Every structure is written in structure tokens, then in C-alpha cells.
PDB file of C-alpha atoms and ligand atoms in Angstrom:
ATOM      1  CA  UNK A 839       0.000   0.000   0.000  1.00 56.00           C
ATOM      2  CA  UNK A 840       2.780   2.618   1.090  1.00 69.00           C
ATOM      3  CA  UNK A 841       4.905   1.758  -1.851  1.00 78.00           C
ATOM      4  CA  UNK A 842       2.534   3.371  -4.281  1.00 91.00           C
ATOM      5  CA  UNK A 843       3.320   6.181  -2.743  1.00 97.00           C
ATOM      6  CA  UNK A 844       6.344   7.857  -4.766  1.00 96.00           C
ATOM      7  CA  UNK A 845       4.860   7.559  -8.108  1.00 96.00           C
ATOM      8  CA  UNK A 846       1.610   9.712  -6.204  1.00 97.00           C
ATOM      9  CA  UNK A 847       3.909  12.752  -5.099  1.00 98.00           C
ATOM     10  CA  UNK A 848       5.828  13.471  -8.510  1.00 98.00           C
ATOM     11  CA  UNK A 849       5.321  16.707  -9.786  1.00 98.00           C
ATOM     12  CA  UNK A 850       3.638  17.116 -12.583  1.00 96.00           C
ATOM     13  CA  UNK A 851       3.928  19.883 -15.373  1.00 94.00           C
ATOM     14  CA  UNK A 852       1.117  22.183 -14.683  1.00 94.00           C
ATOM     15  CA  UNK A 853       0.449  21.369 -11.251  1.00 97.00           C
ATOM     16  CA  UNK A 854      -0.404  24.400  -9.320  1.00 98.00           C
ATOM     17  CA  UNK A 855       0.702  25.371  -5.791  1.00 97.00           C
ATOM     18  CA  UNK A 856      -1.949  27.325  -5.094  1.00 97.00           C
ATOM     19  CA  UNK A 857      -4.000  24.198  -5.308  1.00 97.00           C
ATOM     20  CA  UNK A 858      -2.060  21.570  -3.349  1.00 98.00           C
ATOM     21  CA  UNK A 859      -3.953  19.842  -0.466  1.00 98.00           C
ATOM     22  CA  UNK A 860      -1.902  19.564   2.162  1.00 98.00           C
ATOM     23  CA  UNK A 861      -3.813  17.891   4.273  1.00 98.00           C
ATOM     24  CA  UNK A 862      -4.155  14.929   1.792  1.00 98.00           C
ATOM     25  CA  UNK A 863      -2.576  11.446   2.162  1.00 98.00           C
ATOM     26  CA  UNK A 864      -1.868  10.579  -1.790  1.00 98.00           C
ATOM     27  CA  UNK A 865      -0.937   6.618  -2.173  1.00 97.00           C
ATOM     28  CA  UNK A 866      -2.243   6.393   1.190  1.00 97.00           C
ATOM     29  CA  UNK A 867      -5.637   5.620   2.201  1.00 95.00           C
ATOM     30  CA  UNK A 868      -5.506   4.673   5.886  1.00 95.00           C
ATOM     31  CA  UNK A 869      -5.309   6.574   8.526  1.00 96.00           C
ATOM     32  CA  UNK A 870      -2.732   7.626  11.144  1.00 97.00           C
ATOM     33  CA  UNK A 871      -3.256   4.240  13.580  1.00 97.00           C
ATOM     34  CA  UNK A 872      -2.925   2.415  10.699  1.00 97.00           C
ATOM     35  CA  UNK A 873       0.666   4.470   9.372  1.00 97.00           C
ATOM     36  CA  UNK A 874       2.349   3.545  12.690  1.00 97.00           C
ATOM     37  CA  UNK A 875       2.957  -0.172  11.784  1.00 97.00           C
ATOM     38  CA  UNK A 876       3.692   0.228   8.073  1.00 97.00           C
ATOM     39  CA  UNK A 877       6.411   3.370   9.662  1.00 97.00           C
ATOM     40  CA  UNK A 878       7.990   0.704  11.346  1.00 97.00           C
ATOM     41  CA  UNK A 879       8.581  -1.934   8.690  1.00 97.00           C
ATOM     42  CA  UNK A 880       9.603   0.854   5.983  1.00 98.00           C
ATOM     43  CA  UNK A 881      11.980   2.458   8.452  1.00 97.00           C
ATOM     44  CA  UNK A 882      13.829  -1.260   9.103  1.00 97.00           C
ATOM     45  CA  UNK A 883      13.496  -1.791   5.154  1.00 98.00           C
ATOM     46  CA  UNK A 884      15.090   1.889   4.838  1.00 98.00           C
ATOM     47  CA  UNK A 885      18.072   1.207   7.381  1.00 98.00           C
ATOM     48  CA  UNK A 886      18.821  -2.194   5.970  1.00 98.00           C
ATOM     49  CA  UNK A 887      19.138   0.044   2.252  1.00 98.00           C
ATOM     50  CA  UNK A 888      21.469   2.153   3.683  1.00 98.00           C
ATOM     51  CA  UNK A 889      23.423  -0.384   5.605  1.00 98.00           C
ATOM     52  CA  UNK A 890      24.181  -1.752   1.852  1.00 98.00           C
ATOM     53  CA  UNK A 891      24.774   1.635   0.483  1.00 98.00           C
ATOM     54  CA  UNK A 892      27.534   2.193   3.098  1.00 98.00           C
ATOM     55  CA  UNK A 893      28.800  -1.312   2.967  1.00 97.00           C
ATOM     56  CA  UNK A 894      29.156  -1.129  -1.060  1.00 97.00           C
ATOM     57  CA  UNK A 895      31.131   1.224  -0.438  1.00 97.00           C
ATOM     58  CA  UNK A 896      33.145   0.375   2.109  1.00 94.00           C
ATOM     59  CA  UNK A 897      33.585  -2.895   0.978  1.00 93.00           C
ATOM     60  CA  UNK A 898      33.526  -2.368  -2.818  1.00 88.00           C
ATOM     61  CA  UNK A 899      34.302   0.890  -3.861  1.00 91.00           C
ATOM     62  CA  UNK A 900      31.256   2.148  -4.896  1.00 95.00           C
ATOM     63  CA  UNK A 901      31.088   5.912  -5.509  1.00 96.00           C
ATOM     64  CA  UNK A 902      27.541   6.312  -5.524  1.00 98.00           C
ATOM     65  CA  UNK A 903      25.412   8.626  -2.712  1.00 98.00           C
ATOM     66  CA  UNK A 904      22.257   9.830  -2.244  1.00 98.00           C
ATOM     67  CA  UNK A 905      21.153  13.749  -1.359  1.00 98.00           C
ATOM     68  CA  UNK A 906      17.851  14.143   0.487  1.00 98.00           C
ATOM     69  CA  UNK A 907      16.980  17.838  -0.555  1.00 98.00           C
ATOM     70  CA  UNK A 908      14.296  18.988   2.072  1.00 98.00           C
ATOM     71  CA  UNK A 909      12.688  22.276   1.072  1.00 98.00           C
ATOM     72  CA  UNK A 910       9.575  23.641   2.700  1.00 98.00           C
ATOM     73  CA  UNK A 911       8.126  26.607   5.064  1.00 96.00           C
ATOM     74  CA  UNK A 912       8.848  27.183   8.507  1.00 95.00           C
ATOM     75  CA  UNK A 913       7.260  24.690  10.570  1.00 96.00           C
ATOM     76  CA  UNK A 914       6.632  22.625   7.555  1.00 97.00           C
ATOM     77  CA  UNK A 915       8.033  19.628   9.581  1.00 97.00           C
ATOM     78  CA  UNK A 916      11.539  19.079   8.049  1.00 97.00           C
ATOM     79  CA  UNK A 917      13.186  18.742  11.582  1.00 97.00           C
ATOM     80  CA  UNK A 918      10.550  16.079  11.911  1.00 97.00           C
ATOM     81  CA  UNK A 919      12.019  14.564   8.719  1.00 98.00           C
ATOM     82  CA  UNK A 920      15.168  14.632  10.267  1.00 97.00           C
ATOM     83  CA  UNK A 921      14.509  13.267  13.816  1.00 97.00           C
ATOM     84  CA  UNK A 922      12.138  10.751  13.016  1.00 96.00           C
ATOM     85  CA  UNK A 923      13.183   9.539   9.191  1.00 96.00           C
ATOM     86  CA  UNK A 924      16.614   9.897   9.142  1.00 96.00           C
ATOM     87  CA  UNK A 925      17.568   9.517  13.138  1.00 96.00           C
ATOM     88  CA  UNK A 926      16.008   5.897  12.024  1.00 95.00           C
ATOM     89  CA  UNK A 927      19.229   5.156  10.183  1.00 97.00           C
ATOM     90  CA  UNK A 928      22.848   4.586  11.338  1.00 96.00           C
ATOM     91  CA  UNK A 929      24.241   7.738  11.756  1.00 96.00           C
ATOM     92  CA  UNK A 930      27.899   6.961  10.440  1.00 96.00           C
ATOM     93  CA  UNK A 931      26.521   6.881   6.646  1.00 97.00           C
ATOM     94  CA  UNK A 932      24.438  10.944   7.162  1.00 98.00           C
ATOM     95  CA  UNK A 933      25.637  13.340   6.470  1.00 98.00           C
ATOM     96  CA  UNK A 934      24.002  16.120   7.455  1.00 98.00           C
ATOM     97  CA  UNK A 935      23.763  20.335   6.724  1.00 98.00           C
ATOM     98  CA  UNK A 936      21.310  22.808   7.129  1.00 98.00           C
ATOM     99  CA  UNK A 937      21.487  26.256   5.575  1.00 98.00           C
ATOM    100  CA  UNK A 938      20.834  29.273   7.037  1.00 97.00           C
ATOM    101  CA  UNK A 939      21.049  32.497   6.528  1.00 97.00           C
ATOM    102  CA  UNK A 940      24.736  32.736   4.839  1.00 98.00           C
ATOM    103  CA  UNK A 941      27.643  33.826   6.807  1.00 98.00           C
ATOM    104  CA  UNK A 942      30.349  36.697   6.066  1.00 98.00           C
ATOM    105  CA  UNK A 943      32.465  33.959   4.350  1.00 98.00           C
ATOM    106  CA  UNK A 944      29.777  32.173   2.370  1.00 98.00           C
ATOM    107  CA  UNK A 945      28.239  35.317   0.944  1.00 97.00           C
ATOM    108  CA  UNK A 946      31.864  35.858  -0.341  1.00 98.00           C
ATOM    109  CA  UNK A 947      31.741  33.241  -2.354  1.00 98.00           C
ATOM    110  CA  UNK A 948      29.245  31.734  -5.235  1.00 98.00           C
ATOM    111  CA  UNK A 949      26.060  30.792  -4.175  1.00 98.00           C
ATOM    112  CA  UNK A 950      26.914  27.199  -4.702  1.00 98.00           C
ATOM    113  CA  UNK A 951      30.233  27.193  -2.847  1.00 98.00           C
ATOM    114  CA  UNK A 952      28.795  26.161   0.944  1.00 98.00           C
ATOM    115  CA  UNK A 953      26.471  23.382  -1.064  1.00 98.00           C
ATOM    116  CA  UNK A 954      29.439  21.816  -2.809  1.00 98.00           C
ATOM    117  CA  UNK A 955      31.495  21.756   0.195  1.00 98.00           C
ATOM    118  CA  UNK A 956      28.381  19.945   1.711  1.00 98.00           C
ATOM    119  CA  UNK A 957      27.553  17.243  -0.676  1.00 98.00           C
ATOM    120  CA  UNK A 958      27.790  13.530   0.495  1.00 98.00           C
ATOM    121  CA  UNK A 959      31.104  11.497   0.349  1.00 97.00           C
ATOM    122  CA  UNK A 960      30.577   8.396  -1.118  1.00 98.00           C
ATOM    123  CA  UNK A 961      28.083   5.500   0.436  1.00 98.00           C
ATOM    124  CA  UNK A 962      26.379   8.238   2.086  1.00 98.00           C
ATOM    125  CA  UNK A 963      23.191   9.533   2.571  1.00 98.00           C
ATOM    126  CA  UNK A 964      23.658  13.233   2.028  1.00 98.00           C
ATOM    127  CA  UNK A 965      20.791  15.801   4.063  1.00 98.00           C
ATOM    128  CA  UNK A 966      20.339  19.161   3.108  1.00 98.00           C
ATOM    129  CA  UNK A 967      17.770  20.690   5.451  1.00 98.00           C
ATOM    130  CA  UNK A 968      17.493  24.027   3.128  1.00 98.00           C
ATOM    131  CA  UNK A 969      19.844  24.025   0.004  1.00 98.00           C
ATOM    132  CA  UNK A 970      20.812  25.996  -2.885  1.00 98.00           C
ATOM    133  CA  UNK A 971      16.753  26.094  -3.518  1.00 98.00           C
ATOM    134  CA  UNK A 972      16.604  28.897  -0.676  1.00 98.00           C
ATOM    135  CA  UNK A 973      19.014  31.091  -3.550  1.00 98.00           C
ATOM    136  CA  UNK A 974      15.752  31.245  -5.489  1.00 98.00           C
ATOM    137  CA  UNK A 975      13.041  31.481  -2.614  1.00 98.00           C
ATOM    138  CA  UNK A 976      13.847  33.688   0.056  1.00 98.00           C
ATOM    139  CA  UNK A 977      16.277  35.773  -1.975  1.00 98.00           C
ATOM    140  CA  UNK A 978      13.911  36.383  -4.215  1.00 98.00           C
ATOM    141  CA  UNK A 979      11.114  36.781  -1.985  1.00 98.00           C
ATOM    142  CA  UNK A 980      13.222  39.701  -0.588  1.00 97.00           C
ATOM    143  CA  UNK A 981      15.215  41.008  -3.679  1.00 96.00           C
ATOM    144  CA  UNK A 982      18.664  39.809  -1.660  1.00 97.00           C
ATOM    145  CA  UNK A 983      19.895  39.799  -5.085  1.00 97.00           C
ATOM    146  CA  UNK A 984      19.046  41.964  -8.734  1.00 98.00           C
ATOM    147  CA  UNK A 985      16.574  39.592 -10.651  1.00 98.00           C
ATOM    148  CA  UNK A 986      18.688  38.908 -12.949  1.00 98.00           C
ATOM    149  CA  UNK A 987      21.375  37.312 -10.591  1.00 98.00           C
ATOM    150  CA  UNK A 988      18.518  34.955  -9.551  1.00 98.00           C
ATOM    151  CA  UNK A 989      16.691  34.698 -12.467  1.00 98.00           C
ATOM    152  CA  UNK A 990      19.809  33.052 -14.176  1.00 98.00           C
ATOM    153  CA  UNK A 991      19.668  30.787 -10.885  1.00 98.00           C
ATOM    154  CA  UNK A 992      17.168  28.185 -12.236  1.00 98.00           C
ATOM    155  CA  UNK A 993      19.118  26.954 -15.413  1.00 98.00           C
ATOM    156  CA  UNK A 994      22.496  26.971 -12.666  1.00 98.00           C
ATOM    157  CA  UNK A 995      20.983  24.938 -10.651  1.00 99.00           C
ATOM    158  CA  UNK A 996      19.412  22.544 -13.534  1.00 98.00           C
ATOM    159  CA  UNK A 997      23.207  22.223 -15.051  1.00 98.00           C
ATOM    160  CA  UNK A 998      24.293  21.581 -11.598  1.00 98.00           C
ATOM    161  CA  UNK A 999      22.400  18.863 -10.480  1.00 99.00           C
ATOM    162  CA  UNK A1000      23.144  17.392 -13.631  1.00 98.00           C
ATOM    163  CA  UNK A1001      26.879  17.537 -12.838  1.00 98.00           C
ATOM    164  CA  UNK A1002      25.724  15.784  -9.280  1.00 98.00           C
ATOM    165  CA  UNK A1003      23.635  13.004 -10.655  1.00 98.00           C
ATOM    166  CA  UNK A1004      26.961  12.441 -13.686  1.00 98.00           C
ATOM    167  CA  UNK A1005      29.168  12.063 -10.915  1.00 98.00           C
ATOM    168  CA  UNK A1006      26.842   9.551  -8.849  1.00 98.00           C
ATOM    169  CA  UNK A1007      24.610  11.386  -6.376  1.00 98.00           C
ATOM    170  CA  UNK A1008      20.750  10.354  -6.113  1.00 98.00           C
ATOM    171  CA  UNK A1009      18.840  13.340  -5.882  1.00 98.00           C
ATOM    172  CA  UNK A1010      15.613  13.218  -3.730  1.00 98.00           C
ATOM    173  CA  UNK A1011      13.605  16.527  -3.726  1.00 98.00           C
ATOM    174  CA  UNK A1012      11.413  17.256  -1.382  1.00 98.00           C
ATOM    175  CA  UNK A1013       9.080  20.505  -1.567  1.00 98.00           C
ATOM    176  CA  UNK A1014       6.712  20.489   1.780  1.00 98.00           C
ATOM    177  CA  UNK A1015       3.950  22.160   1.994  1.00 98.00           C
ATOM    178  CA  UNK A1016       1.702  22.816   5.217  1.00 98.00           C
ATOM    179  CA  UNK A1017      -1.543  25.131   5.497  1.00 97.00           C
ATOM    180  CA  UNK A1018      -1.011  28.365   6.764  1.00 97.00           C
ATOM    181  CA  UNK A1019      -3.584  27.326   9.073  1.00 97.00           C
ATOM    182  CA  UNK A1020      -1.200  24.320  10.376  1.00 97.00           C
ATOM    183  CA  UNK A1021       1.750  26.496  10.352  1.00 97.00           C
ATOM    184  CA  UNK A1022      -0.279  29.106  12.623  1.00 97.00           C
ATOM    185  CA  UNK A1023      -0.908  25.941  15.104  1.00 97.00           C
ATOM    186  CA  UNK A1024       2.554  24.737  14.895  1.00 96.00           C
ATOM    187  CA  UNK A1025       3.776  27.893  15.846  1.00 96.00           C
ATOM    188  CA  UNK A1026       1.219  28.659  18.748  1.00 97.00           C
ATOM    189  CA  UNK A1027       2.475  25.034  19.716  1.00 96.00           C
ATOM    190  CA  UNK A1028       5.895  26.678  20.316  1.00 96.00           C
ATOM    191  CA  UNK A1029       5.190  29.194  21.940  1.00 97.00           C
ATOM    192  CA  UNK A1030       2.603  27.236  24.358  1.00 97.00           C
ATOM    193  CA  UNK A1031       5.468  24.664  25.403  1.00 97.00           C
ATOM    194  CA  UNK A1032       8.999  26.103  26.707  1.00 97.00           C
ATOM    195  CA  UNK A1033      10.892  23.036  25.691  1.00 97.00           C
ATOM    196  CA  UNK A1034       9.936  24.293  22.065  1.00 96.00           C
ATOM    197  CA  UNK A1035      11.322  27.959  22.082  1.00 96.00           C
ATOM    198  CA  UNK A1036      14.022  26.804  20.614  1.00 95.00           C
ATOM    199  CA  UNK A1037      12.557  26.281  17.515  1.00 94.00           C
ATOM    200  CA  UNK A1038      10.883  29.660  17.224  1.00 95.00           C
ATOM    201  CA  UNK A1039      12.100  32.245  15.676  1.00 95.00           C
ATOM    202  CA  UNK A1040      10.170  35.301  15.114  1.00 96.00           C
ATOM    203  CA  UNK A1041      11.072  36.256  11.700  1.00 95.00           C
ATOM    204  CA  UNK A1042       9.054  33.388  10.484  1.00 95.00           C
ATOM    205  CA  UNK A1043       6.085  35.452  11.591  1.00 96.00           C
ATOM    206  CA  UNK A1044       7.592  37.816   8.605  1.00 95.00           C
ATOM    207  CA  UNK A1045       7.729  35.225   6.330  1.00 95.00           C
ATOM    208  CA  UNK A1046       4.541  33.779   6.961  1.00 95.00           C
ATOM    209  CA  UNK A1047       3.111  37.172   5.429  1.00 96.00           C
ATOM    210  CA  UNK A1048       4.982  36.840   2.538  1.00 97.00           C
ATOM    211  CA  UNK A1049       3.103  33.302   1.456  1.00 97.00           C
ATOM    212  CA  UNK A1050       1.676  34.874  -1.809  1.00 97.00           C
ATOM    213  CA  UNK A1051       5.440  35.444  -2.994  1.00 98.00           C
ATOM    214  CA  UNK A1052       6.855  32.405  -1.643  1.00 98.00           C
ATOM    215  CA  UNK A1053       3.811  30.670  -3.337  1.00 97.00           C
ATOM    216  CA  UNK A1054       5.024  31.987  -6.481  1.00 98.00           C
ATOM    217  CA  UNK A1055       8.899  31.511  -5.749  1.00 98.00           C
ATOM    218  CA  UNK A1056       7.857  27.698  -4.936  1.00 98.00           C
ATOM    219  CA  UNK A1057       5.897  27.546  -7.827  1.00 98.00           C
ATOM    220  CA  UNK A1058       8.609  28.946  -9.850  1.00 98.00           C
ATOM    221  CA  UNK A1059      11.006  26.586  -8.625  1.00 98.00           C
ATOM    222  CA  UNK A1060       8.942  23.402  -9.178  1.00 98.00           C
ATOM    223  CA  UNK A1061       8.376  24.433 -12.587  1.00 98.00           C
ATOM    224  CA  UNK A1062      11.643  25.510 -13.550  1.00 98.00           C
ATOM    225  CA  UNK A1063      14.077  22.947 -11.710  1.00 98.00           C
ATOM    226  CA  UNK A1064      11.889  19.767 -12.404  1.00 98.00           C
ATOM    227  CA  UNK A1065      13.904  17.798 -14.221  1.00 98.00           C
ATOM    228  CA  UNK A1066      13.776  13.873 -15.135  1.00 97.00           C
ATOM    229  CA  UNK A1067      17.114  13.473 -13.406  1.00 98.00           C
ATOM    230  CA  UNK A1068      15.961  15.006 -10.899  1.00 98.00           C
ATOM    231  CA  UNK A1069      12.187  15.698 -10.175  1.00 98.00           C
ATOM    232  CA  UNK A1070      11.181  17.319  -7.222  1.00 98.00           C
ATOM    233  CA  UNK A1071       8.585  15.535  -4.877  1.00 98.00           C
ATOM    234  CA  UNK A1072       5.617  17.937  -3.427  1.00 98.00           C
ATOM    235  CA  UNK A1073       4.734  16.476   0.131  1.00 98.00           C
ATOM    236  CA  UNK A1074       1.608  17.600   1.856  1.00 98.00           C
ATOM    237  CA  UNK A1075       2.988  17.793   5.457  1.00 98.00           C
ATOM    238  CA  UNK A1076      -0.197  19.246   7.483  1.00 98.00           C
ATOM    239  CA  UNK A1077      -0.414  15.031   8.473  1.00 98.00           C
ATOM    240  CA  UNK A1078       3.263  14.948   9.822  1.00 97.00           C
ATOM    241  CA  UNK A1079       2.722  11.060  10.458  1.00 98.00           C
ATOM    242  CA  UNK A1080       2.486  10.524   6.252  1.00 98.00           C
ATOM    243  CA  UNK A1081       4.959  13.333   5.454  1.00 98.00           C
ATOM    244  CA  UNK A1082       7.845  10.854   7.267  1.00 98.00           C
ATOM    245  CA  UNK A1083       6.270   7.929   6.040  1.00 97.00           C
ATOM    246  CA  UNK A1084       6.008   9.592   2.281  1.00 98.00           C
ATOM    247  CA  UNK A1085       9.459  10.631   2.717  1.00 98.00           C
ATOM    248  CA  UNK A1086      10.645   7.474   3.831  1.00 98.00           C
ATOM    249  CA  UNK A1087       9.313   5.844   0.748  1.00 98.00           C
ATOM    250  CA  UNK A1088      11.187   8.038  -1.484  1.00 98.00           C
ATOM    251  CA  UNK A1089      14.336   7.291   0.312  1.00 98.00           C
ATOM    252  CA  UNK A1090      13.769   3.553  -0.120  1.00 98.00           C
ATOM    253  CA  UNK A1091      12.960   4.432  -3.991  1.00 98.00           C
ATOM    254  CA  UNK A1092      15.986   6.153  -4.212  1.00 98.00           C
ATOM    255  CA  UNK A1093      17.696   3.181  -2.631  1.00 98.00           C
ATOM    256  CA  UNK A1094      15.948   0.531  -4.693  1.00 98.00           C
ATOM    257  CA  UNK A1095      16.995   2.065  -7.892  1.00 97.00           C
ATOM    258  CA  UNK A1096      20.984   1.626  -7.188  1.00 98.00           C
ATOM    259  CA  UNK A1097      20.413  -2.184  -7.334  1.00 97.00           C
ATOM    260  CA  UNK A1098      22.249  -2.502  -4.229  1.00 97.00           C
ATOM    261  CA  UNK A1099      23.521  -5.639  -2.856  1.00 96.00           C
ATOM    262  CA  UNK A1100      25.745  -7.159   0.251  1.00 97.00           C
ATOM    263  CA  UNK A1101      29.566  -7.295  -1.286  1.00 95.00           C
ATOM    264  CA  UNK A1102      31.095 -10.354  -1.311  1.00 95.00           C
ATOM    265  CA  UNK A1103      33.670 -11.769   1.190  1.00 95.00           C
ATOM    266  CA  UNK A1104      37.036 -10.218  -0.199  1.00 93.00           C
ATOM    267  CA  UNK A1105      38.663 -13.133   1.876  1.00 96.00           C
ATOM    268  CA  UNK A1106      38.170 -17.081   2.068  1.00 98.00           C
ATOM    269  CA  UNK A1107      35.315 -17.352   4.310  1.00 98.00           C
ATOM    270  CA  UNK A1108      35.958 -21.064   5.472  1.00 98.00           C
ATOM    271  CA  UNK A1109      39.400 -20.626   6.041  1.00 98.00           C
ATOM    272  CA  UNK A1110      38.658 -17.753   7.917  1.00 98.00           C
ATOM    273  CA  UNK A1111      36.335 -19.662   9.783  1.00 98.00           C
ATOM    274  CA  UNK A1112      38.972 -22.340  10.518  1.00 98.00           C
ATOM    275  CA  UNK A1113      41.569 -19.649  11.242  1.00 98.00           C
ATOM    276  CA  UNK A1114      39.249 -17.838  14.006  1.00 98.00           C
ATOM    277  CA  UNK A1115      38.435 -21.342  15.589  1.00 98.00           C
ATOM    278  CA  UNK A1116      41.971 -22.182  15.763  1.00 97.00           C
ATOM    279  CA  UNK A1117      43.166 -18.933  17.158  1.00 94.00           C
TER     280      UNK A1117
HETATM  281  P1  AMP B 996      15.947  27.687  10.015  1.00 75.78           P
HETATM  282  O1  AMP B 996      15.899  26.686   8.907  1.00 75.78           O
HETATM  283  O2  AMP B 996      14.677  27.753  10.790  1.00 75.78           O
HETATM  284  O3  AMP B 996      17.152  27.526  10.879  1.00 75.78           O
HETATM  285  O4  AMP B 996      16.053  29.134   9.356  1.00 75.78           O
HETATM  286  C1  AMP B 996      17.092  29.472   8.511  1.00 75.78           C
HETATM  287  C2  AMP B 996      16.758  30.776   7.827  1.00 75.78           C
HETATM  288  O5  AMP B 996      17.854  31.094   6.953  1.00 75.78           O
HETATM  289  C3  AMP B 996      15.501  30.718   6.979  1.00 75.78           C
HETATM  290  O6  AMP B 996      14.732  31.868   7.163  1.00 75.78           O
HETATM  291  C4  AMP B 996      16.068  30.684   5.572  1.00 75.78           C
HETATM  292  O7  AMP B 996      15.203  31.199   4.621  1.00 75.78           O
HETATM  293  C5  AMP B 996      17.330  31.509   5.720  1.00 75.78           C
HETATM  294  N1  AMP B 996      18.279  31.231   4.623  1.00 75.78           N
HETATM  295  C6  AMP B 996      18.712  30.040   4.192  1.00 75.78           C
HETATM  296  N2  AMP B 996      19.493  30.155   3.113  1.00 75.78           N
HETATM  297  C7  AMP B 996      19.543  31.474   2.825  1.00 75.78           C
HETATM  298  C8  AMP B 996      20.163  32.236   1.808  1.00 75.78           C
HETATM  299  N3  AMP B 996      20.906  31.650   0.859  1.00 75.78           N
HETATM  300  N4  AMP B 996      19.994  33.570   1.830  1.00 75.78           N
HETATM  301  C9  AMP B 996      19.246  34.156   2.792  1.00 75.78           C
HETATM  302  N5  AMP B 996      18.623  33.496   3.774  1.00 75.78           N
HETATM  303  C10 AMP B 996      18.762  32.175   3.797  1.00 75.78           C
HETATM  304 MG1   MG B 997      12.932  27.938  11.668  1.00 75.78          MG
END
């Protein structure tokens, strides 16, 4: 049932932001009681796929990765993503970032210079919580740049992923998108529990009022950096129990297209054997 899943959250030419339910569960049609379970197999089936993804290339020299690009509005649940999908895997093959507003150095530099330095090593599982996507949303959003710096972003970042999927890396894009409504009670929610200040901020009150121009930077970006190596993925997230499981299904996608398998012994297993039991 979860499976079918992927193929549901594709975006498709056309497909208008304005009109996304986020509350909807596509490829899913129970309900939360009934995600718990099928969470708990995918997760195992997930770790096992990365415990071969590390292991090829430990083991094998594989070069391959994978890059989990999570883009979405404050309080859109990518922490969530983070905690709960990607805390469910072995932490020595993540490699984490998340991009924030860019330092003295970074702004220095090209755009793409703190992403690069980011990307996965090899037999990793690469997580960008924000990316280079946030060059085209809340710079434009905010004119951080002239136009025509960012409007010459989009094809950049097309010829660049390109570059990234040559060289090995498995893009997963993932565009999440909550109600404003939800994102009002997700916010109230930390400001109505002090172990969640931390997470507020109160410039996202500012962006929150900007959702007709992020709307249009997000649509924007789905239409322009959509690309059959590297599609993006629109999540409804207002459900945070099927935005982990949806996003955990794309991961094992991702996984299940590399073909993976356990390498081979490198060594004589029986006389190994023999040697141990000796020893
Ligand atoms: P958070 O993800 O809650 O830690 O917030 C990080 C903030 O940094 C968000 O408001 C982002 O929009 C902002 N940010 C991320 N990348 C950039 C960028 N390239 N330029 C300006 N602001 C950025
Ligand atoms: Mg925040």
C-alpha cells in the first residue's frame, strides 16, 4: 500500500501550488493508527538500504550517494524529517547540513560554494535541510539579489544537479507544503510549550506574510528545476505522520533504484572460519 506512494507525489507539469492539499494522504488511504505499523517496517526496510549503500562502499568501492533535498516553510516539519526519518538510520553513513542564513564567508563566495562543500562522500546519505533552492526562494522573496542574478539561478541549478547526478549522487527533492492554518498551530504550539522555544524564531512570523510570494517563488522553482534526473517531490505535510512515512518511501525508492547488494567476502570465508576457531 505505502509503496505506491512515490509515483503519487511526482510533480507534474502544470500542477499548481496554489491548489495543493496539504492535508491529503496521496498513495495512502488509511489513517494515522494504521501508518504507525507500516512506519515501522519501511523504516527497518530503509536502514537495511542504507546499511548496503555504506557497505558497497566500504567494501567495494562504490562511488555512488544519495542527497535528500528537504525544502519547505517554517514549521513545515523538516526537523521532523530529520529526527524521526533519518535519526532511524545509522548515523555513520548521514551526512548532514542545514542552511541558514549565509555567513560573512559564504556570501563571499558563489552561491553554490557552501552546497558543494556539503555534498555527500561516497556511500552516504547526504541531508540538506534548506539548500541551494533557498538562492531562489527567500532571496527572491526579498530582492537579496538583482533579478537577474537569480533569475539566471534556475538553469544553474538545472546544469548543476546534472553535474551531481553524472558524478553519482541520487537526488531526492522534497518541496513540503503545510496550510497556513497548520503552520499558525505549529507555531502557537511553540510558543505554548517552553521546551519548544528553541525552535521559534520570530522572523518566520515575517515570512509567513509573505506566502503569496513564496507561493510563487515555490511555484517557480517546481516548474523551472523539475527535471527527469531530478524531479522534485511535493509532500503535503499538514499530516506529519504521512509526510515521514512519504518521505521514507522516497528514500527507499531512491535506494531501490541503485540495485544494491551485500559485497562479497574479499577473503576465504571457510578458512577464515577455521583460522578464528583455531586462534
Ligand atoms: P531555520 O531553517 O529555521 O534555521 O532558518 C534558517 C533561515 O535562513 C531561513 O529563514 C532561511 O530562509 C534563511 N536562509 C537560508 N538560506 C539562505 C540564503 N541563501 N539567503 C538568505 N537566507 C537564507
Ligand atoms: Mg525555523
Amino acid at each position: 500500500m505505502s509503496s505506491s506512494i512515490p509515483a503519487q507525489l511526482v510533480f507534474a507539469p502544470g500542477q499548481s501550488v496554489a491548489d495543493i492539499d496539504t492535508s491529503a494522504t496521496p498513495g495512502f488511504s488509511g489513517a494515522k493508527a494504521d501508518a504507525a505499523p507500516v512506519q515501522a517496517e519501511r523504516s527497518a526496510r530503509l536502514t537495511e538500504l542504507q546499511e548496503m549503500l555504506y557497505a558497497s562502499h566500504k567494501a567495494a568501492d562504490d562511488t555512488r550517494s544519495v542527497l535528500l533535498v528537504l525544502q519547505g516553510m517554517d514549521a513545515a516539519g523538516k526537523g521532523g524529517i530529520v529526527k524521526h526519518v533519518v535519526g532511524a538510520v545509522n548515523p555513520m553513513g548521514v551526512r548532514y547540513t542545514s542552511f541558514g542564513k549565509p555567513t560573512e564567508e559564504e556570501l563571499a563566495h558563489d552561491y553554490l560554494w557552501r552546497i558543494r562543500k556539503a555534498l555527500p562522500p561516497a556511500g552516504h546519505i547526504g541531508v540538506f535541510d534548506r539548500s541551494h533552492y533557498e538562492d531562489v526562494l527567500i532571496v527572491r522573496v526579498h530582492n537579496l539579489v538583482a533579478p537577474e542574478v537569480w533569475g539566471a539561478r534556475y538553469d544553474e541549478i538545472n546544469a548543476f544537479e546534472r553535474e551531481l547526478v553524472d558524478s553519482g549522487v541520487r537526488l531526492v527533492k522534497v518541496a513540503m507544503f503545510i496550510s497556513l492554518d497548520e503552520q499558525k498551530r505549529q507555531l502557537l504550539e511553540r510558543l505554548d510549550d517552553p521546551t519548544k522555544y528553541w525552535k521559534y524564531n520570530p522572523g518566520d512570523i515575517d515570512e509567513r506574510l509573505e506566502w503569496p510570494k513564496y507561493q510563487e517563488a515555490y511555484q517557480a522553482v517546481l516548474d523551472r528545476t523539475s527535471t527527469d534526473y531530478a524531479p522534485w517531490h511535493v509532500v503535503p505535510c499538514d499530516k506529519r505522520w504521512y509526510s515521514r512515512l512519504a518521505v521514507t518511501e522516497l528514500l527507499i525508492q531512491a535506494l531501490e533504484s541503485l540495485d544494491l547488494s551485500w559485497p562479497a567476502a574479499d577473503f576465504d570465508v571457510e578458512a577464515e572460519r577455521k583460522r578464528l576457531l583455531d586462534a
